Short mmCIF file of C-alpha atoms in Angstrom, two decimals:
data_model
loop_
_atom_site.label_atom_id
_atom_site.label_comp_id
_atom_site.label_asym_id
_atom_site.label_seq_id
_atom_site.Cartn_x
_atom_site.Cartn_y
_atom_site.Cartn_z
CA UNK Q 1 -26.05 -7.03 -11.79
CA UNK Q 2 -24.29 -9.94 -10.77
CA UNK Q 3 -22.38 -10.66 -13.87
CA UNK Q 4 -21.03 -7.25 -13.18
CA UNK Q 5 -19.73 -7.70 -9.64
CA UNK Q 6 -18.27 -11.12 -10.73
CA UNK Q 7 -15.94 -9.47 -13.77
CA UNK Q 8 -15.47 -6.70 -11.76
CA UNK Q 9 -14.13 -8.70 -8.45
CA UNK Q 10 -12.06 -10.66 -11.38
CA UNK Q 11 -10.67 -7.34 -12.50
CA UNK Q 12 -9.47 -6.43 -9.16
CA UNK Q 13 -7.82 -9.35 -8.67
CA UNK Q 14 -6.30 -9.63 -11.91
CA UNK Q 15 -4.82 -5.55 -11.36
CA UNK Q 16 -3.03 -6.91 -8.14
CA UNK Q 17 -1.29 -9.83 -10.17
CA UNK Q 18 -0.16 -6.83 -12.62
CA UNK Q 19 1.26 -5.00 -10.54
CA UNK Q 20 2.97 -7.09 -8.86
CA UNK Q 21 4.40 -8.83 -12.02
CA UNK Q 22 5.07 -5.09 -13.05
CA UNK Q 23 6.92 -4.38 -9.48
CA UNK Q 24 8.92 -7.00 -9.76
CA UNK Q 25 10.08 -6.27 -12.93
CA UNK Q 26 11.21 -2.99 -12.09
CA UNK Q 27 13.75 -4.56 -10.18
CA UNK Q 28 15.18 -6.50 -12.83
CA UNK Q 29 15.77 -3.44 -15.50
CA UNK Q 30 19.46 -2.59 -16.78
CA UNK Q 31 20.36 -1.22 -20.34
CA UNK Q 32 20.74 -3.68 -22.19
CA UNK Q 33 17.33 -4.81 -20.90
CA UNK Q 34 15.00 -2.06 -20.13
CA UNK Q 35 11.52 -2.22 -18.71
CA UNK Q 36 9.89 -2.89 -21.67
CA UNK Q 37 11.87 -5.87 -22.57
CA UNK Q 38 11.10 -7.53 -19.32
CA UNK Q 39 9.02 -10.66 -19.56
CA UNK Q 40 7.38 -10.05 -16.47
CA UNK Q 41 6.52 -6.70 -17.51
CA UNK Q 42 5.12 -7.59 -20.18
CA UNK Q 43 3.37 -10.42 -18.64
CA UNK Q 44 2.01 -7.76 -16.38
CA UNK Q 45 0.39 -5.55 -19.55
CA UNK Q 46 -1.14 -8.98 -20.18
CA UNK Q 47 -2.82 -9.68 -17.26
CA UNK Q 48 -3.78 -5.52 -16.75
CA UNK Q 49 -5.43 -6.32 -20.16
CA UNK Q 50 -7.23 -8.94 -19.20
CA UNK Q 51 -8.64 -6.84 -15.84
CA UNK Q 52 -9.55 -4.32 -18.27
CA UNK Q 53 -11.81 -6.79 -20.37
CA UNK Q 54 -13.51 -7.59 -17.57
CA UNK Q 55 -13.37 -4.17 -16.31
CA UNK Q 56 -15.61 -3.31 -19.43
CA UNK Q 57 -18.41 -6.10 -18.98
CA UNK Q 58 -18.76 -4.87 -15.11
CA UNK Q 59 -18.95 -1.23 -16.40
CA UNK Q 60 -22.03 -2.58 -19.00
CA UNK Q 61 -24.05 -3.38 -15.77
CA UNK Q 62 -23.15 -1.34 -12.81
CA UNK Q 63 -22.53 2.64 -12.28
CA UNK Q 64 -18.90 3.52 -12.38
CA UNK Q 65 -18.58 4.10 -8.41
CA UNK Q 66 -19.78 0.48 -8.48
CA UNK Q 67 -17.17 -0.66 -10.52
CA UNK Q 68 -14.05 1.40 -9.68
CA UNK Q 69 -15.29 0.86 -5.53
CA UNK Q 70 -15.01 -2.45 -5.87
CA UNK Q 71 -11.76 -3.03 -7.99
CA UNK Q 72 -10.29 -0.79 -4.89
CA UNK Q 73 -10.25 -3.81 -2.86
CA UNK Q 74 -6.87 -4.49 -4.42
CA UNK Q 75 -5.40 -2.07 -2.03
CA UNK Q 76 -5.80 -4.32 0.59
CA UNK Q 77 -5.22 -7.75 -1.04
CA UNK Q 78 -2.02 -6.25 -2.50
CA UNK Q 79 -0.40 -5.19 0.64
CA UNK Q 80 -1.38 -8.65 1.99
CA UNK Q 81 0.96 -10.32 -1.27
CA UNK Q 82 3.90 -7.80 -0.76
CA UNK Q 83 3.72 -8.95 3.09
CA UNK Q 84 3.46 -12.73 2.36
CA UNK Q 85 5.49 -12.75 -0.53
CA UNK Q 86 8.59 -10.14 -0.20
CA UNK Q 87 8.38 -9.77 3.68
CA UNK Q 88 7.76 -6.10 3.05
CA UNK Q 89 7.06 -4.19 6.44
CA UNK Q 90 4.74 -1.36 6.15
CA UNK Q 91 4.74 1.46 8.93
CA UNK Q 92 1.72 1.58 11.63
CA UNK Q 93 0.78 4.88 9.89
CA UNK Q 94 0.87 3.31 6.64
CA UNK Q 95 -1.32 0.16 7.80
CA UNK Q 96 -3.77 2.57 9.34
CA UNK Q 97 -3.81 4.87 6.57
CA UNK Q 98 -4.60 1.94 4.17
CA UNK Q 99 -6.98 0.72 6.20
CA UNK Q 100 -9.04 4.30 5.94
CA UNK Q 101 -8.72 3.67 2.19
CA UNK Q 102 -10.70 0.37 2.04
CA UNK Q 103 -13.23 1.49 4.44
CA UNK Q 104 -13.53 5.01 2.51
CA UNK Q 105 -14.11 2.81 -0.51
CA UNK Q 106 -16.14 -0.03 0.90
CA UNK Q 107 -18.48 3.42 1.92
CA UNK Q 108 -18.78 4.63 -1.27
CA UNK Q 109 -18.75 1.39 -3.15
CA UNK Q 110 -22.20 1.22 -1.08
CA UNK Q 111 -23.66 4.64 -2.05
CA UNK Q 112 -23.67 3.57 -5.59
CA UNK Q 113 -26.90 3.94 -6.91
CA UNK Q 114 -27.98 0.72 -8.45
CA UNK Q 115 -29.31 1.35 -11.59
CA UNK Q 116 -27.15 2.22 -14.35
CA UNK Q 117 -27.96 5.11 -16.65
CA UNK Q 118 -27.07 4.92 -20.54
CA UNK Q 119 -25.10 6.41 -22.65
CA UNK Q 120 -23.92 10.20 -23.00
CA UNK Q 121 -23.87 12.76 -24.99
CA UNK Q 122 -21.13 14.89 -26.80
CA UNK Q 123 -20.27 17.06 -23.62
CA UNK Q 124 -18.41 14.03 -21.94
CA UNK Q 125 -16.23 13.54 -25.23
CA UNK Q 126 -15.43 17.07 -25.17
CA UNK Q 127 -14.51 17.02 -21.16
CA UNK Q 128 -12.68 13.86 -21.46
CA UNK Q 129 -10.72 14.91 -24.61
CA UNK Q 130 -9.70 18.08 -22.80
CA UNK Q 131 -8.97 16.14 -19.38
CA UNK Q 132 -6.86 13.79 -21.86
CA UNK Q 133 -4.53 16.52 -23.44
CA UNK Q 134 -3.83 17.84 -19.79
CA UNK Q 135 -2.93 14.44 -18.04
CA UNK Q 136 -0.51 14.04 -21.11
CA UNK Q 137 1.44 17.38 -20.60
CA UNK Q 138 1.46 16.67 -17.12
CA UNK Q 139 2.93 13.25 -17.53
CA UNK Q 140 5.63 14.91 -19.32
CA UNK Q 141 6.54 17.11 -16.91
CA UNK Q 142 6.73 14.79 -13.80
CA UNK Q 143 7.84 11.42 -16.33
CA UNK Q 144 11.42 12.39 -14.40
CA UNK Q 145 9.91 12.86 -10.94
CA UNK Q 146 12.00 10.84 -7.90
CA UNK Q 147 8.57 11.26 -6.11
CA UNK Q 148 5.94 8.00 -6.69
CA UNK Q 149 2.88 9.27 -5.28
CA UNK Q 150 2.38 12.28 -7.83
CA UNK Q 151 2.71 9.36 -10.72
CA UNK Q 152 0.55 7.17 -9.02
CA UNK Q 153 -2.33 9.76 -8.81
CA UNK Q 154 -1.91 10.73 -12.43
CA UNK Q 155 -1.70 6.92 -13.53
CA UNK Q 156 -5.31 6.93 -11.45
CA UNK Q 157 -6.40 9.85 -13.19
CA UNK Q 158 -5.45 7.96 -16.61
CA UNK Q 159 -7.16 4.52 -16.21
CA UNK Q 160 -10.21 5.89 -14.49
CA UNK Q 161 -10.56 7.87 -17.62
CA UNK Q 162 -10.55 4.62 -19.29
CA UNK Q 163 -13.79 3.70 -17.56
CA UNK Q 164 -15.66 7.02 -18.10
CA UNK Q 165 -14.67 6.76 -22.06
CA UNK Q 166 -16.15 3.06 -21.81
CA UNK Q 167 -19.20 4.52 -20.63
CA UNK Q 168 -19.16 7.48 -23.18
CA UNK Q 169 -18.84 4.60 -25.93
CA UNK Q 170 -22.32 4.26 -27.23
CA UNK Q 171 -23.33 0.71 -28.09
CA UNK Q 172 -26.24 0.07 -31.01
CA UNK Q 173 -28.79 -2.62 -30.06
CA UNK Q 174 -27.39 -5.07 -32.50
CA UNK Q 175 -24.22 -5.14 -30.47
CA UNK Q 176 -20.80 -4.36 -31.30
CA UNK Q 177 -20.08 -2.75 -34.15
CA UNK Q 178 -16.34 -2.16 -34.65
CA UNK Q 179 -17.32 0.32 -37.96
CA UNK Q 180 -19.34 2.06 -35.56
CA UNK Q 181 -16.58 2.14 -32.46
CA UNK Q 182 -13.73 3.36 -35.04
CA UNK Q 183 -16.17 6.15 -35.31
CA UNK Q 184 -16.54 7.41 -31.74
CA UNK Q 185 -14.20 9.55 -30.54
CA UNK Q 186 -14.60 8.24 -26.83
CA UNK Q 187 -12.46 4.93 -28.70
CA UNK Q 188 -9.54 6.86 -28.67
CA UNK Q 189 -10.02 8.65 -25.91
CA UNK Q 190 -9.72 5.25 -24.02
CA UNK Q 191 -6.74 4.50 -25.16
CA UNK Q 192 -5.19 7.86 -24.98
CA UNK Q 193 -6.30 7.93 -21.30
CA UNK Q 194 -4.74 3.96 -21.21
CA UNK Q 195 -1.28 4.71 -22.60
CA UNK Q 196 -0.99 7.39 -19.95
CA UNK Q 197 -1.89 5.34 -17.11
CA UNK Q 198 0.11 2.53 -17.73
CA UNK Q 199 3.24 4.97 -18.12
CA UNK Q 200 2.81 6.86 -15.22
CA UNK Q 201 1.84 3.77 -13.01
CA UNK Q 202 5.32 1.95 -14.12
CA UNK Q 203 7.24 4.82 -13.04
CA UNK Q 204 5.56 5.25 -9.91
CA UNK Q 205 6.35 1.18 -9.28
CA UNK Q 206 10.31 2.14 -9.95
CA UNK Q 207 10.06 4.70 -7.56
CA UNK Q 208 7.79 3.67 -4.44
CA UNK Q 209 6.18 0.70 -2.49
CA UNK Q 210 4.00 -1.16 -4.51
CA UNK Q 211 1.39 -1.32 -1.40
CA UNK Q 212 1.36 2.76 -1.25
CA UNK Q 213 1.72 3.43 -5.07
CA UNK Q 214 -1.23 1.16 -5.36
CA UNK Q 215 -3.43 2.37 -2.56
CA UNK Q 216 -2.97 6.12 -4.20
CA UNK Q 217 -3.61 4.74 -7.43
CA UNK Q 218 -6.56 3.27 -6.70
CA UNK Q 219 -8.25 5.84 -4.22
CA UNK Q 220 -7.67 8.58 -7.03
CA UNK Q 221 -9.09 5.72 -9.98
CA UNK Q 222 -11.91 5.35 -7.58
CA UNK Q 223 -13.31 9.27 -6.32
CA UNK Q 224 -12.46 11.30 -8.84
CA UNK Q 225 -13.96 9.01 -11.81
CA UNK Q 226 -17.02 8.51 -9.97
CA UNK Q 227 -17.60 12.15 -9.08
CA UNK Q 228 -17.23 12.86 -12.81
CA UNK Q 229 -19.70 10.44 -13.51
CA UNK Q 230 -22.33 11.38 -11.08
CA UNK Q 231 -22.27 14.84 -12.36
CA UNK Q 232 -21.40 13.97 -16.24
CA UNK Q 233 -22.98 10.87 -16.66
CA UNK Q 234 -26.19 10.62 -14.88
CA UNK Q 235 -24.27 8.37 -11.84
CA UNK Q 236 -26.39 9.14 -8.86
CA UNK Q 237 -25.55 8.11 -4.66
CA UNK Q 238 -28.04 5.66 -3.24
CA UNK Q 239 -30.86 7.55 -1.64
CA UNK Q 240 -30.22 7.93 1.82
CA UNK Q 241 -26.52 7.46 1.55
CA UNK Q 242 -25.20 10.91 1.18
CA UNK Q 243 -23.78 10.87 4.79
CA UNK Q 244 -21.93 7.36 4.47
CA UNK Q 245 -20.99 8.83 1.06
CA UNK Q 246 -18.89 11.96 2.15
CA UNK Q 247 -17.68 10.25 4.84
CA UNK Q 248 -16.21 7.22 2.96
CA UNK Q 249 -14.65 10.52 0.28
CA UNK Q 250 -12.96 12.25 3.44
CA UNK Q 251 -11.47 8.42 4.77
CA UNK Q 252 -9.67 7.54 1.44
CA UNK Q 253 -8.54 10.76 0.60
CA UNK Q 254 -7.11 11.37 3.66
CA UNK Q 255 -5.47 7.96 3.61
CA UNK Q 256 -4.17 9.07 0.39
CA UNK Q 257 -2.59 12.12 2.02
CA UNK Q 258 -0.96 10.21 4.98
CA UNK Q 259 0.43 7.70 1.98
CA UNK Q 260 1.77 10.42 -0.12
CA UNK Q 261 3.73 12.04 2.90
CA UNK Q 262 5.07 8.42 4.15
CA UNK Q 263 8.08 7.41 4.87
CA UNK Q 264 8.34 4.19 3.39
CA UNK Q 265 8.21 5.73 -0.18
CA UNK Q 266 11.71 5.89 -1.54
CA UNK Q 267 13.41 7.38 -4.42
CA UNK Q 268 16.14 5.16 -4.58
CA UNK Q 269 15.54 1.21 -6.03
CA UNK Q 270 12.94 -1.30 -4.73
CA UNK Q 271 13.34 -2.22 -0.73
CA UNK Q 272 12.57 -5.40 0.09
#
């Protein structure tokens, strides 16, 4: 268990150095140098890669509230680095509604049952495949969107899949098997549900505060993975903890309302 919170704490802080190489990038774009061709963007898929190794090994040993709870965290310590490192000023709304995130998650990150329950059958293939193909059609329709918080949600949507298709993967006792991985559809289903999320969540950084885009990234990667996985997966709340549990669901989603309504979202280029 504590292997698990150690690569999972390193994943959080390894998504905050993303996205803020990402950010950053989006600032630098032009045509003859688009997004893609930005070093720093590219640095950023890097270092999201390496968060999502070690978002894997956490997911081997905790539940996925667990996991996804604690990588939330990065709300917080990212609008700490675009204060200290761009100046940016976030509205009193804004810092409050932020604040109801990381307490709504620090809530549920404790109503995580302990134990975590293997593998799953074909049912959560068959959900996640079909969550999958909707999440891309949507992407489509709102790639041209001047609004960030819809893309932020759906770039949620997309890399918590990634965590329930690591947890549909089923591992032999020997260990990894690539032969055997090729095999499983929940493989590509994780990197279906990856390409989307790292779209949407680059357009959502050209169009938005990286504090906001990231808090409504996160609060959606969080709840509505972990809700899947309780009643998909065999996930289960921490007896006793249903209160806290509910509770901490109402604070970050309502901080993710507040956020998407904010003023400091833009649709214009990066405000610093």
């Amino acid at each position: 268990m504590v292997l698990g919170l150690v690569f999972a704490v390193a994943a959080m802080v390894l998504n905050c150095v993303a996205g803020l190489l990402q950010s950053d990038a989006t600032t630098r774009t032009t045509r003859r140098r688009p997004l893609a061709l930005q070093p720093r963007f590219i640095l950023g898929l890097i270092v999201d890669g390496l968060a999502w190794v070690c978002t894997v090994v956490a997911l081997r040993f905790l539940p996925v509230f667990a996991v996804q709870a604690i990588l939330g965290g990065s709300i917080a310590l990212t609008a700490l680095a675009v204060r200290w490192i761009w100046g940016t000023r976030l509205s009193v709304l804004d810092r409050v509604a932020i604040g109801g995130c990381v307490i709504g998650l620090v809530l549920i990150a404790g109503a995580a049952g302990v134990d975590r329950p293997e593998g799953a059958d074909t049912t959560a293939d068959v959900v996640l495949g079909i969550s999958l193909a909707v999440l891309a059609a949507v992407t489509i329709v709102l790639y041209n969107s001047r609004h960030a918080w819809p893309l932020a949600l759906v770039a949620g949507l997309g890399f918590g899949g990634t965590s329930l298709a690591v947890r549909s993967v089923h591992i032999g006792p020997d260990g990894f098997d690539v032969v055997a991985l090729l095999a499983q559809p929940a493989t590509y289903l994780l990197i279906g549900f990856w390409l989307v999320g790292i779209v949407t969540f680059a357009r959502a950084l050209s169009r938005g505060d990286l504090s906001i885009v990231t808090a409504v990234f996160t609060v959606t990667e969080v709840v509505v993975p972990g809700l899947v996985a309780i009643g998909l997966l065999g996930d289960r709340v921490r007896d006793g903890w249903i209160a806290p549990f509910v509770v901490g669901l109402v604070l970050a989603a309502a901080g993710v309302i507040a956020l998407a309504g904010s003023s400091t979202q833009r649709t214009g280029q990066w405000q610093r």
